[in-house]
Short mmCIF file of C-alpha atoms in Angstrom, two decimals:
data_model
loop_
_atom_site.label_atom_id
_atom_site.label_comp_id
_atom_site.label_asym_id
_atom_site.label_seq_id
_atom_site.Cartn_x
_atom_site.Cartn_y
_atom_site.Cartn_z
CA MET A 1 37.51 4.50 0.48
CA ASP A 2 39.58 2.82 3.87
CA SER A 3 37.92 5.04 5.89
CA LEU A 4 36.98 2.93 9.13
CA ALA A 5 34.31 5.31 10.26
CA PHE A 6 32.43 5.05 6.80
CA TRP A 7 32.35 1.67 6.63
CA GLN A 8 31.51 1.14 10.56
CA VAL A 9 28.40 3.74 9.16
CA LEU A 10 27.41 1.20 5.87
CA CYS A 11 27.37 -1.45 7.98
CA PHE A 12 24.96 -0.05 10.23
CA SER A 13 22.83 1.76 7.25
CA CYS A 14 22.79 -1.89 5.71
CA MET A 15 21.91 -3.94 9.21
CA PHE A 16 19.16 -0.89 9.78
CA PHE A 17 17.54 -0.97 6.09
CA MET A 18 17.42 -5.23 6.57
CA PHE A 19 15.78 -4.57 9.57
CA PHE A 20 13.06 -2.83 7.98
CA MET A 21 12.35 -4.59 4.84
CA TYR A 22 11.88 -7.24 7.17
CA SER A 23 8.94 -5.07 9.22
CA ILE A 24 7.33 -4.56 5.72
CA LEU A 25 7.40 -8.08 4.26
CA ASP A 26 7.35 -10.15 7.46
CA GLY A 27 4.99 -7.76 8.68
CA PHE A 28 1.94 -8.09 7.30
CA ASP A 29 2.01 -11.95 7.91
CA LEU A 30 2.69 -11.37 11.71
CA GLY A 31 -0.37 -9.40 11.62
CA LEU A 32 -2.14 -11.65 10.32
CA GLY A 33 -1.42 -14.35 12.75
CA VAL A 34 -2.68 -11.81 15.52
CA MET A 35 -6.25 -11.08 13.72
CA ILE A 36 -7.10 -14.31 12.24
CA GLY A 37 -9.37 -15.00 14.76
CA PHE A 38 -11.17 -11.63 14.98
CA ILE A 39 -11.54 -10.69 11.46
CA THR A 40 -12.75 -14.00 9.36
CA GLU A 41 -16.64 -15.59 10.28
CA SER A 42 -16.04 -18.90 8.50
CA ASP A 43 -13.22 -21.49 7.61
CA ASP A 44 -13.13 -20.05 3.84
CA GLU A 45 -11.94 -16.68 5.00
CA LYS A 46 -9.41 -18.36 7.07
CA LYS A 47 -8.59 -20.31 4.16
CA THR A 48 -8.45 -17.46 1.96
CA LEU A 49 -5.98 -15.48 4.01
CA LEU A 50 -3.89 -17.70 4.96
CA ASN A 51 -3.30 -18.52 0.93
CA SER A 52 -2.33 -15.15 0.40
CA ILE A 53 0.31 -15.35 3.05
CA SER A 54 1.76 -19.10 2.32
CA PRO A 55 4.02 -18.41 -0.84
CA PHE A 56 6.05 -15.67 1.03
CA TRP A 57 6.16 -16.11 4.66
CA ASP A 58 9.23 -18.40 5.21
CA GLY A 59 10.78 -16.65 2.66
CA ASN A 60 10.67 -12.92 4.53
CA GLU A 61 12.00 -14.30 6.83
CA VAL A 62 15.43 -14.28 5.46
CA TRP A 63 15.76 -10.64 5.95
CA LEU A 64 15.65 -10.81 9.84
CA VAL A 65 18.41 -14.02 9.32
CA ILE A 66 20.79 -11.72 7.27
CA ALA A 67 19.67 -8.75 9.33
CA VAL A 68 21.13 -10.72 12.70
CA SER A 69 24.10 -12.09 11.40
CA THR A 70 25.68 -8.58 9.89
CA LEU A 71 24.63 -7.41 13.83
CA PHE A 72 26.96 -10.59 14.81
CA ALA A 73 29.81 -10.26 12.11
CA GLY A 74 29.84 -6.46 11.92
CA PHE A 75 29.83 -5.21 15.46
CA PRO A 76 30.84 -8.38 17.57
CA GLY A 77 31.07 -6.22 20.38
CA ALA A 78 27.46 -4.62 20.49
CA TYR A 79 26.64 -8.24 19.87
CA SER A 80 28.14 -10.09 23.29
CA LYS A 81 26.97 -6.76 25.10
CA LEU A 82 23.30 -6.97 24.06
CA LEU A 83 22.79 -10.73 24.16
CA PRO A 84 23.51 -11.82 27.70
CA ALA A 85 21.62 -8.38 28.51
CA PHE A 86 18.09 -9.70 26.68
CA TYR A 87 19.11 -13.70 26.60
CA LEU A 88 15.66 -14.53 27.93
CA PRO A 89 13.75 -12.14 25.69
CA PHE A 90 15.57 -13.28 22.80
CA LEU A 91 15.04 -16.86 23.40
CA PHE A 92 11.51 -16.37 24.31
CA ILE A 93 10.95 -14.79 20.83
CA ILE A 94 13.03 -17.31 18.95
CA ILE A 95 10.67 -20.08 20.54
CA CYS A 96 7.60 -18.17 19.71
CA PHE A 97 8.54 -18.37 16.15
CA ILE A 98 9.07 -21.79 16.16
CA CYS A 99 5.81 -22.40 17.44
CA ARG A 100 4.25 -19.87 14.88
CA ALA A 101 6.17 -21.76 11.91
CA VAL A 102 5.43 -25.67 12.94
CA SER A 103 1.46 -24.20 13.83
CA LEU A 104 1.00 -22.73 10.78
CA ASP A 105 2.08 -25.69 8.50
CA PHE A 106 -0.38 -27.59 10.73
CA SER A 107 -3.22 -25.35 10.84
CA TYR A 108 -4.11 -26.08 6.88
CA SER A 109 -3.38 -28.60 4.96
CA GLY A 110 -5.11 -27.61 1.79
CA LYS A 111 -8.72 -29.27 2.85
CA ASN A 112 -9.41 -28.22 6.74
CA ILE A 113 -8.73 -25.82 9.37
CA SER A 114 -7.63 -27.20 12.69
CA ARG A 115 -8.58 -24.95 15.66
CA PHE A 116 -5.79 -25.55 18.03
CA ALA A 117 -2.88 -25.25 15.39
CA LEU A 118 -4.80 -21.69 14.30
CA THR A 119 -4.78 -20.72 18.18
CA VAL A 120 -1.10 -21.34 18.38
CA PHE A 121 -0.01 -19.71 15.66
CA SER A 122 -2.14 -16.71 16.38
CA VAL A 123 -0.74 -16.88 20.41
CA SER A 124 2.75 -17.29 19.00
CA SER A 125 2.33 -14.54 16.26
CA PHE A 126 1.02 -12.02 18.94
CA LEU A 127 3.40 -12.92 21.27
CA ALA A 128 6.78 -12.82 19.01
CA SER A 129 5.60 -9.39 17.36
CA SER A 130 4.48 -7.45 20.24
CA ALA A 131 7.81 -8.83 22.31
CA GLY A 132 10.46 -7.87 19.45
CA ILE A 133 8.62 -4.33 18.95
CA PHE A 134 8.62 -3.70 22.82
CA PHE A 135 12.15 -4.83 23.11
CA LEU A 136 13.13 -2.10 20.21
CA SER A 137 10.89 0.52 22.04
CA LEU A 138 12.86 -0.14 25.28
CA ILE A 139 16.27 0.75 23.33
CA VAL A 140 14.99 3.84 21.57
CA SER A 141 13.24 4.90 24.61
CA GLY A 142 17.13 4.16 26.87
CA LEU A 143 17.76 1.18 29.04
CA PRO A 144 20.46 1.78 32.29
CA SER A 145 23.70 0.60 31.66
CA ASP A 146 26.60 -0.56 33.48
CA GLU A 147 30.36 0.58 32.99
CA THR A 148 30.77 -1.79 29.67
CA GLY A 149 27.94 -0.66 28.22
CA ILE A 150 25.57 -3.61 28.81
CA PRO A 151 21.86 -2.67 29.98
CA ARG A 152 20.03 -3.43 32.67
CA MET A 153 16.60 -4.89 32.63
CA GLU A 154 15.26 -2.54 35.45
CA ILE A 155 10.91 -3.08 36.00
CA GLY A 156 10.91 0.91 36.42
CA TYR A 157 12.14 1.61 32.72
CA LEU A 158 10.12 -1.40 31.37
CA LEU A 159 6.78 0.19 32.23
CA GLN A 160 7.11 3.92 31.91
CA PRO A 161 4.64 5.35 29.35
CA LEU A 162 7.40 6.11 26.21
CA PRO A 163 8.13 2.66 25.53
CA VAL A 164 4.58 1.07 26.30
CA VAL A 165 3.17 3.75 23.72
CA PHE A 166 5.71 4.02 20.84
CA ALA A 167 5.52 -0.14 20.95
CA THR A 168 1.82 -0.06 21.00
CA ALA A 169 1.52 2.48 17.87
CA TRP A 170 4.16 0.48 16.42
CA VAL A 171 1.95 -2.79 16.65
CA LEU A 172 -1.16 -0.62 15.11
CA MET A 173 1.09 0.37 12.44
CA MET A 174 2.04 -3.39 11.89
CA LEU A 175 -1.75 -4.22 11.72
CA MET A 176 -2.15 -1.34 9.58
CA HIS A 177 0.13 -2.78 7.31
CA THR A 178 -1.31 -6.05 7.27
CA PHE A 179 -4.63 -4.55 6.26
CA SER A 180 -3.51 -2.65 3.32
CA TYR A 181 -2.20 -6.02 2.19
CA LEU A 182 -5.13 -8.17 2.71
CA VAL A 183 -7.15 -5.62 0.82
CA ARG A 184 -5.56 -5.94 -2.22
CA LYS A 185 -5.48 -9.70 -1.99
CA THR A 186 -9.51 -9.90 -1.23
CA ASP A 187 -12.58 -9.68 -2.36
CA GLY A 188 -16.56 -8.75 -1.32
CA VAL A 189 -17.42 -9.19 1.70
CA LEU A 190 -14.40 -10.14 3.23
CA LYS A 191 -12.74 -6.97 2.06
CA ASP A 192 -15.61 -4.54 2.64
CA ARG A 193 -15.02 -5.68 6.04
CA LEU A 194 -11.08 -5.74 6.44
CA THR A 195 -11.75 -2.03 4.86
CA GLY A 196 -13.87 -1.34 8.09
CA TYR A 197 -11.16 -2.33 10.36
CA ALA A 198 -8.80 -0.56 8.49
CA LYS A 199 -10.56 2.59 9.13
CA ARG A 200 -10.51 2.30 12.93
CA LEU A 201 -6.73 1.63 12.83
CA GLY A 202 -5.78 4.59 11.04
CA THR A 203 -7.37 7.54 13.89
CA ILE A 204 -5.84 5.79 16.63
CA PHE A 205 -2.24 5.06 15.42
CA LEU A 206 -2.21 9.20 14.83
CA ILE A 207 -2.73 9.89 17.98
CA LEU A 208 -0.79 6.75 19.74
CA PHE A 209 2.11 7.98 17.50
CA VAL A 210 2.08 11.87 18.44
CA THR A 211 2.13 11.04 21.78
CA SER A 212 4.94 8.72 21.59
CA LEU A 213 6.73 11.77 20.04
CA ILE A 214 5.81 14.36 22.57
CA LEU A 215 6.91 11.56 24.67
CA LEU A 216 10.25 11.02 23.33
CA TYR A 217 10.85 15.08 23.03
CA PHE A 218 10.74 15.05 26.55
CA ARG A 219 13.02 12.39 27.55
CA LYS A 220 15.76 13.26 24.94
CA PRO A 221 15.39 17.33 23.67
CA GLY A 222 18.04 16.68 21.28
CA ILE A 223 16.04 14.74 19.38
CA CYS A 224 14.93 17.45 17.08
CA ALA A 225 18.47 18.33 16.48
CA GLN A 226 18.72 14.49 14.41
CA PRO A 227 17.40 15.10 10.54
CA LEU A 228 17.09 11.43 10.23
CA ALA A 229 14.75 11.50 13.00
CA LEU A 230 12.63 14.28 11.37
CA ILE A 231 12.60 13.17 8.13
CA GLY A 232 11.12 9.86 9.86
CA ALA A 233 8.59 11.47 11.39
CA PHE A 234 7.39 13.07 8.42
CA MET A 235 7.42 10.14 6.64
CA THR A 236 5.05 8.03 9.26
CA PHE A 237 2.90 11.30 9.82
CA ALA A 238 2.60 11.70 5.88
CA GLY A 239 1.94 7.72 5.27
CA ALA A 240 -0.20 7.11 7.96
CA LEU A 241 -2.48 10.05 6.91
CA ALA A 242 -2.65 9.22 3.49
CA TYR A 243 -3.26 5.91 4.23
CA ARG A 244 -6.46 7.03 5.88
CA PHE A 245 -7.85 8.79 2.91
CA SER A 246 -6.93 6.03 0.49
CA ARG A 247 -9.62 3.58 2.12
CA ASN A 248 -12.67 3.04 -0.37
CA SER A 249 -10.96 4.99 -3.39
CA GLU A 250 -9.22 4.17 -6.27
CA ARG A 251 -6.23 4.83 -4.61
CA GLU A 252 -6.38 1.49 -1.91
CA LYS A 253 -4.01 0.03 -4.25
CA HIS A 254 -1.30 2.34 -3.11
CA MET A 255 -2.09 1.75 0.67
CA PHE A 256 0.78 -1.03 0.58
CA GLY A 257 3.02 1.61 -0.27
CA LEU A 258 1.72 4.25 2.13
CA THR A 259 2.08 1.83 5.11
CA ALA A 260 5.79 1.12 3.97
CA LEU A 261 6.61 4.34 4.12
CA ALA A 262 5.03 5.01 7.60
CA MET A 263 7.11 2.01 8.51
CA GLY A 264 10.47 2.97 7.20
CA GLY A 265 10.01 6.37 9.28
CA ILE A 266 9.42 5.04 12.51
CA TRP A 267 12.64 3.09 11.41
CA LEU A 268 14.37 5.77 10.91
CA ILE A 269 13.58 7.78 14.17
CA ALA A 270 14.49 4.58 16.00
CA ALA A 271 18.07 5.17 14.01
CA GLY A 272 17.85 8.87 15.21
CA ALA A 273 17.33 8.29 18.50
CA MET A 274 19.67 5.61 18.49
CA PHE A 275 22.91 6.46 16.86
CA PRO A 276 25.53 6.31 17.25
CA ASN A 277 24.98 4.06 20.10
CA PHE A 278 23.38 0.31 20.51
CA GLY A 279 22.55 0.44 23.82
CA ASN A 280 21.44 3.99 23.75
CA PRO A 281 21.71 4.15 27.72
CA ALA A 282 19.02 6.17 30.04
CA GLY A 283 20.01 9.43 31.38
CA ASN A 284 23.08 11.47 30.42
CA GLY A 285 25.78 8.89 30.46
CA THR A 286 28.18 8.37 28.18
CA ALA A 287 27.55 5.18 26.11
CA ALA A 288 29.96 2.46 26.17
CA MET A 289 28.59 0.47 22.78
CA THR A 290 28.46 3.04 19.74
CA VAL A 291 28.43 1.89 16.53
CA TYR A 292 32.46 3.28 16.54
CA ASN A 293 34.03 1.06 19.72
CA SER A 294 32.08 -2.20 19.00
CA SER A 295 32.65 -3.05 15.27
CA ALA A 296 34.88 -5.41 13.74
CA PRO A 297 38.23 -4.39 11.82
CA LEU A 298 37.95 -2.49 8.58
CA ASN A 299 39.27 -5.38 6.52
CA THR A 300 35.97 -7.91 7.97
CA LEU A 301 33.71 -4.56 8.07
CA LYS A 302 34.60 -4.61 4.05
CA ILE A 303 33.60 -8.45 3.83
CA VAL A 304 30.68 -7.96 6.23
CA VAL A 305 29.19 -4.80 3.73
CA PHE A 306 29.88 -6.70 0.45
CA SER A 307 28.44 -10.02 1.62
CA SER A 308 25.45 -8.20 2.57
CA LEU A 309 25.17 -5.75 -0.42
CA ILE A 310 25.19 -9.05 -2.66
CA GLY A 311 22.52 -11.13 -0.10
CA MET A 312 20.14 -7.95 -0.11
CA ALA A 313 20.24 -7.92 -3.99
CA SER A 314 19.58 -11.53 -4.15
CA ILE A 315 16.74 -11.29 -2.15
CA ILE A 316 15.15 -8.43 -3.69
CA ALA A 317 15.33 -10.32 -7.10
CA TYR A 318 13.60 -13.21 -5.39
CA THR A 319 11.07 -11.16 -3.74
CA VAL A 320 10.30 -9.31 -7.12
CA PHE A 321 10.02 -12.48 -8.92
CA VAL A 322 7.87 -14.63 -6.25
CA TYR A 323 5.63 -11.80 -5.37
CA ARG A 324 4.85 -10.94 -9.26
CA ILE A 325 4.04 -14.33 -9.83
CA PHE A 326 1.03 -14.30 -6.75
CA ARG A 327 0.14 -10.70 -7.69
CA HIS A 328 -3.31 -11.76 -8.11
CA LYS A 329 -6.38 -12.05 -5.74
CA THR A 330 -6.30 -15.28 -3.41
CA VAL A 331 -8.66 -17.69 -4.15
CA VAL A 332 -9.97 -20.74 -2.04
CA MET A 333 -9.68 -23.61 -4.08
CA ALA A 334 -11.86 -26.92 -4.06
CA ASP A 335 -10.85 -29.99 -2.07
CA ARG A 336 -9.05 -32.44 -3.80
CA ASN A 337 -12.50 -34.80 -3.79
CA GLY A 338 -13.92 -32.43 -5.73
CA ALA A 339 -16.13 -31.42 -3.35
#
């Protein structure tokens, strides 16, 4: 099929799928970094949780790399306008990711816990995840833009209720996703404590999520006519509700899938609120930066899409292989000196 619009939508869909896969696979280790100082009571528990993500965390970030690469190659017009508008936030997030990676390597060498490195790991995980989620929430809620479609950062829009509530709900979903992963990787007292924390988050998330949907409706009444947004709202609500009733039962093994379903729903809501816009400008103005007017030429789009599909298939195969190898519960090995 040589329809330019078809390849534009397909490339956009591939990019959103990559961001979704990144959020469910790297989301739980970002959430672990945020919470590890609050949900553990001993160094052994910290080692157990760090061991649970050590085989995966760097491989999970490949999804983010190929998602941004797809945006750069498939939609250079949007990339060239978004980057100058959000250059400082992007740079800040990248620095946080660098600090997070370095501090994680130094936080636990297999024997001792470094308090300083673990603190840097927690702070950088929180800043990277919350800043990225808030940035996406701003795009979903809408930002003013100039006549060329470049968004403008204005304090009044940064502090409005919709992006704040939506971002807070998204962060809570990330933490729920973290608990759903850790409950399957731990046992005993630690598992019971994590399950107790998970109980509290489910109810709070549902309240914030419904509030964000109401605020989104008042900001964009036409959202009710977007099938993607409606499907996403149903997926998120159903997944979060089922998650809430899966605690302390035989169904806890499904918790990870339920939170992944709920996170997928949030991404569908974001896609429904944005598409076909990239900048999603506030007000009633027409977007100058859309999927259709900021894409690469047809032949380039085909190359980008085929490359993305091959890359996604390879990463999925690698992910299934690695997660299957390390599917068992995490244990802390004895020190090398026999202690």
